[in-house]
Coordinates of C-alpha atoms in Angstrom, one line a residue:
Chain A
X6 CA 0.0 0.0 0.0
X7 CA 1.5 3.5 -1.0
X8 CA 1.7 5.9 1.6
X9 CA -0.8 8.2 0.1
X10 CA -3.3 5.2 0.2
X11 CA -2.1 4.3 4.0
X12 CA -3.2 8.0 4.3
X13 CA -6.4 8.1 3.1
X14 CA -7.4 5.0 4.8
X15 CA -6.4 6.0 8.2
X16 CA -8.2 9.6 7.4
X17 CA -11.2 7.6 6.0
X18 CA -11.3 5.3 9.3
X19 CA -11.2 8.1 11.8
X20 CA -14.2 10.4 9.8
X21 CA -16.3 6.8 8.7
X22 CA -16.2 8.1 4.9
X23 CA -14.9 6.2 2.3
X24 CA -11.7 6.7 1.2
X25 CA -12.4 7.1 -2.1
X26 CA -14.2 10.3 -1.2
X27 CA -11.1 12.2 0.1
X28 CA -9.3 14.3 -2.4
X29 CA -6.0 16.1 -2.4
X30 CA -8.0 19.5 -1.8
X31 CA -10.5 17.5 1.2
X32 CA -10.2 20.1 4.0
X33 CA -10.1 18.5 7.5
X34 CA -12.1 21.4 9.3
X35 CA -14.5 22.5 6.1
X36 CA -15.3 19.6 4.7
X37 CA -15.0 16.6 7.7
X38 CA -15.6 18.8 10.6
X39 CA -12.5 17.6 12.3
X40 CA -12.5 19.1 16.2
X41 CA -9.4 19.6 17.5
X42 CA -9.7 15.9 19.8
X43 CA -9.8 14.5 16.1
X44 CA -6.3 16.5 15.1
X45 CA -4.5 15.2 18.5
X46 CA -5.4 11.8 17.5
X47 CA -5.2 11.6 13.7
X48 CA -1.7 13.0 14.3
X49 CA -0.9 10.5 17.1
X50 CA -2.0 7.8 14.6
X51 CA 0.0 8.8 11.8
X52 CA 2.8 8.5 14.5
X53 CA 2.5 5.3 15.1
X54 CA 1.3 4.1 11.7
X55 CA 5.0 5.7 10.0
X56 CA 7.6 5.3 13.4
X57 CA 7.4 9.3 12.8
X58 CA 7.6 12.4 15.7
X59 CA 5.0 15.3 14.6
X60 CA 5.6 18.5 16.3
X61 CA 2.8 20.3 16.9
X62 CA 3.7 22.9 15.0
X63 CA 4.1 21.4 11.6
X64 CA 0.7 19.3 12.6
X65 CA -0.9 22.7 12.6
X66 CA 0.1 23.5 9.2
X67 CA -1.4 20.5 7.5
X68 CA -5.0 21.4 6.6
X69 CA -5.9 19.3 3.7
X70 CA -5.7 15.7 2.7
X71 CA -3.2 16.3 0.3
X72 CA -1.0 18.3 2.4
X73 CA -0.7 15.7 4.9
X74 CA 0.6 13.1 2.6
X75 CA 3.3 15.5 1.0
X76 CA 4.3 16.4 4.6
X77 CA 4.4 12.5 5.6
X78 CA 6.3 12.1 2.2
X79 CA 9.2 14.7 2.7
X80 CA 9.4 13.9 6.8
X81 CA 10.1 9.8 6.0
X82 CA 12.3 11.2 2.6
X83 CA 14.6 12.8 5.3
X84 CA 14.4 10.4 8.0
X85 CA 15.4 7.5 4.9
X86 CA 18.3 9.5 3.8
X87 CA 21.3 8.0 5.2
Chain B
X20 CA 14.2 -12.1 61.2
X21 CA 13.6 -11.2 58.0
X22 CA 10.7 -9.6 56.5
X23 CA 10.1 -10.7 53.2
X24 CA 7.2 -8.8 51.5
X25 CA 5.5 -10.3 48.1
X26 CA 3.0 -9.7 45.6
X27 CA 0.7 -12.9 45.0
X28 CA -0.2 -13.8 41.7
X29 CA -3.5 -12.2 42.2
X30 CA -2.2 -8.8 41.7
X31 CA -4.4 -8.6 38.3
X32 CA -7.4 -8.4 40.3
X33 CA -6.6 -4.8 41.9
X34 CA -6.1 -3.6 38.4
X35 CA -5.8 -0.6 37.3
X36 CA -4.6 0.6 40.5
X37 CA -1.9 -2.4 40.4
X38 CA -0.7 -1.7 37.1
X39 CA 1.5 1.2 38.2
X40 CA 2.2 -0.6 41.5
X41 CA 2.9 -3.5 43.7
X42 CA 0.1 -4.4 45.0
X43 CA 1.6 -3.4 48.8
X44 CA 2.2 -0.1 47.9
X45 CA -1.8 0.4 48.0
X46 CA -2.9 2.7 50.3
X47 CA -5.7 2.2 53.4
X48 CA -5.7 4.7 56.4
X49 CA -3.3 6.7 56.6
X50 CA -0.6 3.8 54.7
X51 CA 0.3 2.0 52.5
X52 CA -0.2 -2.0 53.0
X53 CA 3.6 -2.3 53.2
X54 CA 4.2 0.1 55.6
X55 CA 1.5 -1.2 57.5
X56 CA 2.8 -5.1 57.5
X57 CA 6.7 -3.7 58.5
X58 CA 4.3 -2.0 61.5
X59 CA 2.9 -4.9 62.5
X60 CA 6.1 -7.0 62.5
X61 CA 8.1 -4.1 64.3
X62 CA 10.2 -4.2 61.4
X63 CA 12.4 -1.4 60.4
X64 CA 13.5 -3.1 57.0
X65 CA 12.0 -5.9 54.4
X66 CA 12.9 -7.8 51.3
X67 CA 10.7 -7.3 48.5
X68 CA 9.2 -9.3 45.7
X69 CA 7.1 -7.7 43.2
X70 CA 6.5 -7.8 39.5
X71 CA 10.0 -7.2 37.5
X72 CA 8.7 -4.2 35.2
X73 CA 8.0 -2.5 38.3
X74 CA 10.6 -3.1 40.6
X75 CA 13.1 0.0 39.3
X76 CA 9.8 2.4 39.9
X77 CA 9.0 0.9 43.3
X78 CA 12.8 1.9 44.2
X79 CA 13.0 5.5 43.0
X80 CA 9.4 5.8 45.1
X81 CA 10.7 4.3 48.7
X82 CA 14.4 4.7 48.4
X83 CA 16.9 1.9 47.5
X84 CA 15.0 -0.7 49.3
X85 CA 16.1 -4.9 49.0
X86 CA 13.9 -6.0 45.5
X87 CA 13.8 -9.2 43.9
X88 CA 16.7 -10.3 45.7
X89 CA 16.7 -14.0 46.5
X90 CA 19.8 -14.2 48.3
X91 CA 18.7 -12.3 51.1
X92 CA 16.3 -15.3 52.1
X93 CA 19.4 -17.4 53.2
X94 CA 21.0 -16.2 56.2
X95 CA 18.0 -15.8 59.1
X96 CA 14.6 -16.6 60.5
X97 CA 12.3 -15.2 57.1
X98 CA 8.6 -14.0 57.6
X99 CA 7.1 -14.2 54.4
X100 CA 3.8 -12.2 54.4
X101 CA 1.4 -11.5 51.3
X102 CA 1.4 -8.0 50.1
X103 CA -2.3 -7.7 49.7
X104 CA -2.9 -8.2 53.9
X105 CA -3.9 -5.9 55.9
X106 CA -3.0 -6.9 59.4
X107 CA -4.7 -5.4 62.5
X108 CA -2.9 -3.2 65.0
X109 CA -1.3 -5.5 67.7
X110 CA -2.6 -8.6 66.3
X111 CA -0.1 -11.2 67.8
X112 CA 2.3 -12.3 65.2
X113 CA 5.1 -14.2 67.3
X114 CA 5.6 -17.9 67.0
X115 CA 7.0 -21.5 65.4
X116 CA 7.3 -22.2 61.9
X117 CA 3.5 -21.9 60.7
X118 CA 1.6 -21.5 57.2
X119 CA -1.1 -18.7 57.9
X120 CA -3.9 -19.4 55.1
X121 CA -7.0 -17.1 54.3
X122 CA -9.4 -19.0 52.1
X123 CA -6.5 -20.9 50.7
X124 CA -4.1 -17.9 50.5
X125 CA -1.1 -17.6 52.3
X126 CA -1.3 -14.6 54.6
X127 CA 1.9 -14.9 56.1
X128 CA 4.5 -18.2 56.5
X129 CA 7.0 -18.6 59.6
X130 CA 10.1 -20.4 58.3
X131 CA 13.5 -21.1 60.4
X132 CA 17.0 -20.4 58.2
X133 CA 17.4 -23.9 57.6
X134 CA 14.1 -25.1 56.6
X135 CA 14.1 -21.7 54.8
X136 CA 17.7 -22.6 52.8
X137 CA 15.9 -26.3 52.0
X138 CA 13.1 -24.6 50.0
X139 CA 15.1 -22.4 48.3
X140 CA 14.0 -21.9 44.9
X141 CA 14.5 -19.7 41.6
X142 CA 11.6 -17.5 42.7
X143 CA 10.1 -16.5 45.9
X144 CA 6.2 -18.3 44.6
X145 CA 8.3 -21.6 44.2
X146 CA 9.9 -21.2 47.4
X147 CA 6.6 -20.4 49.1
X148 CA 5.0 -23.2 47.3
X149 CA 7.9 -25.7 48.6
X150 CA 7.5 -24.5 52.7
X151 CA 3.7 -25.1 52.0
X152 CA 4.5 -28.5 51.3
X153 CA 6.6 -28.7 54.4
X154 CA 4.9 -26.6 56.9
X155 CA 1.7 -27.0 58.5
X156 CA -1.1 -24.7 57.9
X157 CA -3.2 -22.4 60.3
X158 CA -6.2 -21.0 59.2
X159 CA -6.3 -17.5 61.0
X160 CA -9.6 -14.8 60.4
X161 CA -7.1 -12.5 58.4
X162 CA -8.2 -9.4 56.0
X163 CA -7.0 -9.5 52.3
X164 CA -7.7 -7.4 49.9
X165 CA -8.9 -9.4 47.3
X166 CA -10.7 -6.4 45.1
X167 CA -10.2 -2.8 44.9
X168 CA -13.2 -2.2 46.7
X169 CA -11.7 -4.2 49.6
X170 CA -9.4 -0.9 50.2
X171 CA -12.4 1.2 50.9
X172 CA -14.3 -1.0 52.3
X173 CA -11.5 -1.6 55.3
X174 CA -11.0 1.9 55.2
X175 CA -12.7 2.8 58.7
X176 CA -11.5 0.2 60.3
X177 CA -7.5 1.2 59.1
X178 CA -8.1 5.1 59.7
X179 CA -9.5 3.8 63.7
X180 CA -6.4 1.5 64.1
X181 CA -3.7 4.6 62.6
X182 CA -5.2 7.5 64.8
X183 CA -3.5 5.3 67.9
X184 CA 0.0 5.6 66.5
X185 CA -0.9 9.7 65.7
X186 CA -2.3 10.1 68.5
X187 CA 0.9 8.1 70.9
X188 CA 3.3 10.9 69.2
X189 CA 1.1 13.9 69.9
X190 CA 3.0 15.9 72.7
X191 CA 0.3 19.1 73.0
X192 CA -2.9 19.9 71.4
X193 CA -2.3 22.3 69.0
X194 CA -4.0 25.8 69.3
X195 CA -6.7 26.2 67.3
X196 CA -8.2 29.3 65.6
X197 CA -11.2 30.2 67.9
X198 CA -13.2 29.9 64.6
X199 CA -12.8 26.4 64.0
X200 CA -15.3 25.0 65.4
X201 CA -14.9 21.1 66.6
X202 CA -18.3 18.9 66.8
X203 CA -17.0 16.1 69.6
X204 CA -14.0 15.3 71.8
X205 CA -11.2 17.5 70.7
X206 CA -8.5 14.9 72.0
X207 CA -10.0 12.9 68.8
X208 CA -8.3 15.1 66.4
X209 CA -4.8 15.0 65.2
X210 CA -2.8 18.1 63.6
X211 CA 0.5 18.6 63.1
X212 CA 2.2 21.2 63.9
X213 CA 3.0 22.4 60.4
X214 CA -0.4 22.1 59.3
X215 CA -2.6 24.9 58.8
X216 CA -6.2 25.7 59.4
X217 CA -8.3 28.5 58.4
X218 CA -11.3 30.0 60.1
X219 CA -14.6 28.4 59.5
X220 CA -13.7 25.0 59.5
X221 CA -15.6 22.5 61.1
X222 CA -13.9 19.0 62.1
X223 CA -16.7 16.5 63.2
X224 CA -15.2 13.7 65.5
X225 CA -18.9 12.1 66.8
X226 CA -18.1 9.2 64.5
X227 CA -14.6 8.7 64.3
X228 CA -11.1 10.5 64.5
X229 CA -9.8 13.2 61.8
X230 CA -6.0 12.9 61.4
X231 CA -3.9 16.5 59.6
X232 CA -0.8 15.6 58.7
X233 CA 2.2 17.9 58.1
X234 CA 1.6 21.2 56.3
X235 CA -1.7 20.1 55.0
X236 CA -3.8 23.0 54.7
X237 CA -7.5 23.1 55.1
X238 CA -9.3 26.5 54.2
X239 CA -12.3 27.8 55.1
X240 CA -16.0 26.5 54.9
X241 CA -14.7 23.1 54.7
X242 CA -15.7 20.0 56.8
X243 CA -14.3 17.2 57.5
X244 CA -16.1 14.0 59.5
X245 CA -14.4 11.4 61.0
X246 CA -12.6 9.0 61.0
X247 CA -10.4 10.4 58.1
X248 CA -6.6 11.5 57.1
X249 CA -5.9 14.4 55.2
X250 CA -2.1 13.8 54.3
X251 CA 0.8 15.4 54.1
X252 CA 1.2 18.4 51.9
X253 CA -2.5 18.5 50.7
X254 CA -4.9 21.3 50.6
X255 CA -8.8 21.0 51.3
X256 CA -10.5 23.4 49.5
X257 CA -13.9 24.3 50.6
X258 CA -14.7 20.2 50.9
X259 CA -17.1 18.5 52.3
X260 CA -14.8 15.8 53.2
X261 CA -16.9 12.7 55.1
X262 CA -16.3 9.7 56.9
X263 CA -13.9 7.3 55.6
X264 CA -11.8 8.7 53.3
X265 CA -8.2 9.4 52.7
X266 CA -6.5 11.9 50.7
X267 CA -3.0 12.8 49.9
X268 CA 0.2 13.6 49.8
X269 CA 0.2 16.1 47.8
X270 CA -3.5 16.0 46.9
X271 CA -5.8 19.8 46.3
X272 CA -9.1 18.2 47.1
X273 CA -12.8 20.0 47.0
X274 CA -16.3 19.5 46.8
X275 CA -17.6 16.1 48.3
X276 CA -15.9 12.9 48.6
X277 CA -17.7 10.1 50.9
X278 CA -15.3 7.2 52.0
X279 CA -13.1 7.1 49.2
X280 CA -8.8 6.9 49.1
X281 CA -7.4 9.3 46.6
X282 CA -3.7 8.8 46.0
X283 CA -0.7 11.0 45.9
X284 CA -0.4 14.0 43.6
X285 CA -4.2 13.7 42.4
X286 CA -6.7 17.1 41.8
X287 CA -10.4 17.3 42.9
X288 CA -10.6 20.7 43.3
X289 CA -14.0 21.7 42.3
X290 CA -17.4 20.9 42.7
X291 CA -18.5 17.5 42.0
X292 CA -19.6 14.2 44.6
X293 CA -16.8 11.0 44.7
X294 CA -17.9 8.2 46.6
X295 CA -16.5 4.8 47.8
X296 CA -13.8 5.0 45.5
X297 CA -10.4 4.3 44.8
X298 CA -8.5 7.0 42.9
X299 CA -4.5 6.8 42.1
X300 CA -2.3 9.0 41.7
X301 CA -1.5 12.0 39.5
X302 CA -5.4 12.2 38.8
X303 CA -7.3 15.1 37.6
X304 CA -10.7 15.5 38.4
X305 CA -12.4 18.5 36.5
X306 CA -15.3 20.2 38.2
X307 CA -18.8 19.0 38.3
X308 CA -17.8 15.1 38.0
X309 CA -19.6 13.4 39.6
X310 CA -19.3 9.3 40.5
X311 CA -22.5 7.0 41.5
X312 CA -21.7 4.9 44.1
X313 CA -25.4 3.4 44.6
X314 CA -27.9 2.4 42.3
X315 CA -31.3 3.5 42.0
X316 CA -32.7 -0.2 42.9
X317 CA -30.3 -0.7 45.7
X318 CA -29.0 -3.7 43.8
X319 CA -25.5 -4.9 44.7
X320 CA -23.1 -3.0 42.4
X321 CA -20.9 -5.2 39.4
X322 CA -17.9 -4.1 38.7
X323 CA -15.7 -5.4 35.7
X324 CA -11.9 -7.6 36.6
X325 CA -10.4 -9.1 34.5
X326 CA -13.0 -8.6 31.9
X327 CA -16.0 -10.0 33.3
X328 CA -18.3 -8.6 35.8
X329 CA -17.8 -9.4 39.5
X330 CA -20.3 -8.9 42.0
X331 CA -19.2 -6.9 44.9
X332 CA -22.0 -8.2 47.0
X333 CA -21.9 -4.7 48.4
X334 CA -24.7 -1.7 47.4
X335 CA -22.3 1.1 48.2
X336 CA -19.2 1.0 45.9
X337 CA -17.9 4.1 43.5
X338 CA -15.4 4.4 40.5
X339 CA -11.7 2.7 40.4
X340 CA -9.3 5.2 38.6
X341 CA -5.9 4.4 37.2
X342 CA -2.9 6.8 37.9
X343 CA -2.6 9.6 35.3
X344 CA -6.4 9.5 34.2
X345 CA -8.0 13.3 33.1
X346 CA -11.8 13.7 33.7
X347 CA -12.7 17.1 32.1
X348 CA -15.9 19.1 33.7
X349 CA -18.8 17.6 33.8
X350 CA -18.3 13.7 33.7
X351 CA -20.4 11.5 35.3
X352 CA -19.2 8.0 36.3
X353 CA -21.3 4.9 36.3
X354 CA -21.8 3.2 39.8
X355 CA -18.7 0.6 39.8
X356 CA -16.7 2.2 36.7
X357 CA -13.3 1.5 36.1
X358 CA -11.1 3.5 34.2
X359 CA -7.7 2.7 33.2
X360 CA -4.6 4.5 33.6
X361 CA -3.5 7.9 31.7
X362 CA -7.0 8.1 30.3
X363 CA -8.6 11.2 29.1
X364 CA -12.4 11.2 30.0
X365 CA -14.5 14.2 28.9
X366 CA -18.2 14.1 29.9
X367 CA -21.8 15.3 28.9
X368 CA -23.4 12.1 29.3
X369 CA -22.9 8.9 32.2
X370 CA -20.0 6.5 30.8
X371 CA -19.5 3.1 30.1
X372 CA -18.6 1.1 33.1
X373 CA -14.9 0.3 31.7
X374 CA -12.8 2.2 29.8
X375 CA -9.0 0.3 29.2
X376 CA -5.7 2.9 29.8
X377 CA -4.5 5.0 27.4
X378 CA -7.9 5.5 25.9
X379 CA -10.1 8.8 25.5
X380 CA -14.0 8.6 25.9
X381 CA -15.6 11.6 24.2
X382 CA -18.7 12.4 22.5
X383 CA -19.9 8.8 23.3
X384 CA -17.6 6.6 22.4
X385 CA -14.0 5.1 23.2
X386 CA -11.1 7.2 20.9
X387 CA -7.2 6.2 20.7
X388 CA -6.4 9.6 21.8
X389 CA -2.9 11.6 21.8
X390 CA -0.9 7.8 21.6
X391 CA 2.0 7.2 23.9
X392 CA 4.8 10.0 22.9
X393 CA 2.6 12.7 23.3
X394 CA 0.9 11.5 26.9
X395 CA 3.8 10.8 28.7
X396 CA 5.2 14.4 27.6
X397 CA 1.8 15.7 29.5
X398 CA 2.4 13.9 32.3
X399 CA 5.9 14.9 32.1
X400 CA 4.6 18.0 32.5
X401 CA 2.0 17.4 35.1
X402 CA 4.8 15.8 37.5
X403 CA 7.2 18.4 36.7
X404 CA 4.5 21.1 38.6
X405 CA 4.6 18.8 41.7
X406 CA 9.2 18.9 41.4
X407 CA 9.1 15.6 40.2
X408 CA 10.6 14.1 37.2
X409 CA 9.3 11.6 35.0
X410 CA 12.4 8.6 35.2
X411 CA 13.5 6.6 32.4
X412 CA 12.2 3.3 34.3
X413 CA 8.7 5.2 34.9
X414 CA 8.5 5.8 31.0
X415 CA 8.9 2.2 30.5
X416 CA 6.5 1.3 32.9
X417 CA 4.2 3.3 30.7
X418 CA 5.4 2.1 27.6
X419 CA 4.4 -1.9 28.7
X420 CA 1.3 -0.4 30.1
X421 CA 0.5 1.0 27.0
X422 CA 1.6 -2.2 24.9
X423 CA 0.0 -4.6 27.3
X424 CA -3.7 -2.5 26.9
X425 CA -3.7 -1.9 23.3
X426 CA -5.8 -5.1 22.3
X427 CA -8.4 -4.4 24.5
X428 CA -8.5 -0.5 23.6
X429 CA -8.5 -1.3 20.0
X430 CA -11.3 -3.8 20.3
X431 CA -13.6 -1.6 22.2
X432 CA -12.1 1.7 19.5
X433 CA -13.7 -0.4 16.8
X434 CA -16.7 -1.5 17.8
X435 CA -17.6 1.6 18.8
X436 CA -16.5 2.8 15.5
X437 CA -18.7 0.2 13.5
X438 CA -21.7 1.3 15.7
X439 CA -21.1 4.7 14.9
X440 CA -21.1 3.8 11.0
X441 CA -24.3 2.0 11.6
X442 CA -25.9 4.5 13.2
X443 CA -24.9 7.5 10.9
X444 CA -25.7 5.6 7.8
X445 CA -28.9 6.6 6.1
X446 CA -31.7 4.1 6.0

């Protein structure tokens, strides 16, 4: 599974949509009314699901579907590079 | 002699409050069980035998106290007594080699050196076992604590037995405030000297004694009814503290709590009933929550161990909260809940009767939460208020606490998940 479909389904599990439904421009607070109890643990599970360490900060900055896949992209890039 | 303190293998029923601890590091009266067994044996110092993942925590809590050690068993006399027994103050303990049983547990076993050095084994449940086979038993009218609602429910009888040893080392009565205002014999009360009481305070010792321990602080339009201990360092904020109960260290405690222990380092500031109830440590209790300890057809309360629902055979019995749990405002806890440790409870509606550590219960259902990393950071934080810092060993503990419970939590995360799917779809 690619990690933009690892992604999705963890997004799609959380808001019980399908994950066919979520698109790069899918906005967590306009479109899946996402609280802030559903950003402390989407974040927490994308944690656990890539062995990753999400400050806060940069969590914040994510507000769509597709910007949480680039930014899980680019974070395991530089943790891969040796 | 040697003391030689162990946990049974029936430590799983005290969970949660045994998951962060030995099981003789539980607290009734004014003690904890160990400290009350080293009482009762005039012993000054005790072997130990607990559960390996929490022996490097139980050390950094109480000093660096003999753990696990097996070798320590050779050289003398050894008195092995259970870790979940409550003995009674002056309750004769002298004698010959005996095997003291309670329904078929060992309460405490008498052994000379060399029987002792026979029996030896690898572990200190095989050695037992082998003196059992050697010695001959005694059946002796002993209390255990079986449950965590045993804690409480010895609780009155533990707070009567410790206001003796308070009351031995008091030299004066100390002088009150003409404004607090003491309902009964004022030799039944027991302040220390660096405690501090503020005007309008009523103490009420017709039923039983009230024990202040040192700089406690209890401010004013608070009550407190005997027999109970406010402990060391802890503030009583306008509370309505009654009979049976026992808070602290380090507790800030208000609003009502009825015959309920609340561990070190836990908050109940606000508004909000607790009754017959166990609570750990490093709790927060958020104003307004509330916990049923009786239910409305005076049935005997269940309360879940190990999974399954055990009758207490008792109608009075409250929540059972593991160490590091949050309840926001407003919760209100079923009659006989147990919650896990480092939960994060938020309310609006009565909740389930179980909820495993390390999960969140919001909007109705059970959630994963903030994960590991990110709650032991906030309770890095929380213990950092209190000048205490969160150890290496004390992360692990939480780490296998977390490990060990994430089954359970992610069984109960998705069915709740697949009943909120069902519910939401459109028929």
């Amino acid at each position: 599974m690619s990690i933009e479909e690892r992604v999705k389904r963890i997004i799609a599990e959380h808001f019980g949509v399908s994950a066919d439904s979520l698109r790069e421009e899918t906005s967590f607070v306009g479109d899946l009314m996402a609280e802030s109890i559903d950003t402390v643990e989407l974040v927490a599970t994308f944690e656990e699901e890539f062995g990753l360490e999400i400050p806060d900060e940069e969590a914040e900055r994510n507000q769509t579907v597709g910007q949480v896949i680039d930014y899980i992209k680019a974070k395991l890039a530089k943790r891969d590079i040796p | 002699m040697k003391l030689c303190i162990f946990e049974d293998e029936r430590y799983d029923l005290l969970y949660p409050l045994t998951l962060t601890r030995a099981t003789f590091e539980l607290r009734c009266g004014t003690m904890t069980l160990f400290e009350r067994i080293m009482r009762a044996f005039r012993s000054t110092d005790a072997a130990f035998f607990l559960r390996d993942y929490l022996a490097p925590v139980f050390k950094e809590r109480f000093g660096d106290l003999a753990v696990n050690d097996m070798s320590l068993l050779r050289s003398d006399e050894v008195v092995f007594a259970n870790g979940r027994w409550l003995p009674r103050a002056g309750q004769p303990l002298d004698g010959d080699e005996v095997v003291a049983t309670s329904k078929g547990d060992v309460v405490y076993l008498r052994a000379k050196r060399d029987t002792v050095r026979k029996a030896l084994s690898e572990s200190v449940e095989k050695t037992i076992d082998n003196l059992r086979s050697e010695l001959s038993s005694e059946e002796v009218d002993a209390r255990m604590i079986e449950y965590p609602w045993d804690l409480v429910k010895y609780n009155h009888e533990a707070l009567e037995e410790d206001f003796d040893l308070y009351r031995s080392k008091r030299k004066d009565m100390v002088t009150l405030d003409e404004r607090v205002a003491v309902v009964g014999e004022k030799d039944m009360v027991y302040i220390s000297d660096t405690a501090r009481l503020h005007p309008f305070v009523v103490l009420d010792v017709s039923a039983g004694p009230i024990i202040i321990d040192d700089r406690a602080r209890v401010y004013p339009f608070s009550r407190l009814e005997g027999p109970c201990y406010i402990g060391r360092d802890t503030w009583v904020v306008r509370g309505n503290i009654r009979e049976d109960t026992s808070i602290g260290p380090v507790c800030r405690v208000g609003g009502e709590v009825e015959a309920s222990i609340i561990g070190g380092y836990s908050n109940k500031y606000h508004t909000g009933f607790l009754g017959h109830a166990y609570v750990g440590e490093w709790v927060n209790i958020g104003a307004l929550t509330t916990n049923s300890d009786l239910k409305n057809d005076y049935s005997t309360v269940d309360v879940y161990v190990k999974g399954k629902l055990v009758d207490t055979g008792d109608i009075k019995v409250g929540g059972f909260i593991g160490d590091h749990t949050k309840f926001g405002i407003g919760c209100l806890l079923n009659t006989g809940a147990v919650v896990g440790v480092a939960c994060v409870i938020l309310g609006g509606e009565v909740l389930p009767k179980y909820i495993p550590s390390f999960c969140w219960y919001a909007g109705g259902r059970y959630r994963r939460g903030a994960g590991l990393r990110r709650t032991v950071e906030a309770e890095r934080r929380v213990m950092s208020r209190r000048g205490i810092a969160m150890s290496d060993s004390y992360v692990k503990m939480l780490e296998r606490i977390y490990q060990d419970s994430r089954e359970e939590r992610e069984t109960l995360i998705k069915k709740a998940e697949r009943k909120s799917a069902t519910e939401e779809r459109p028929s």
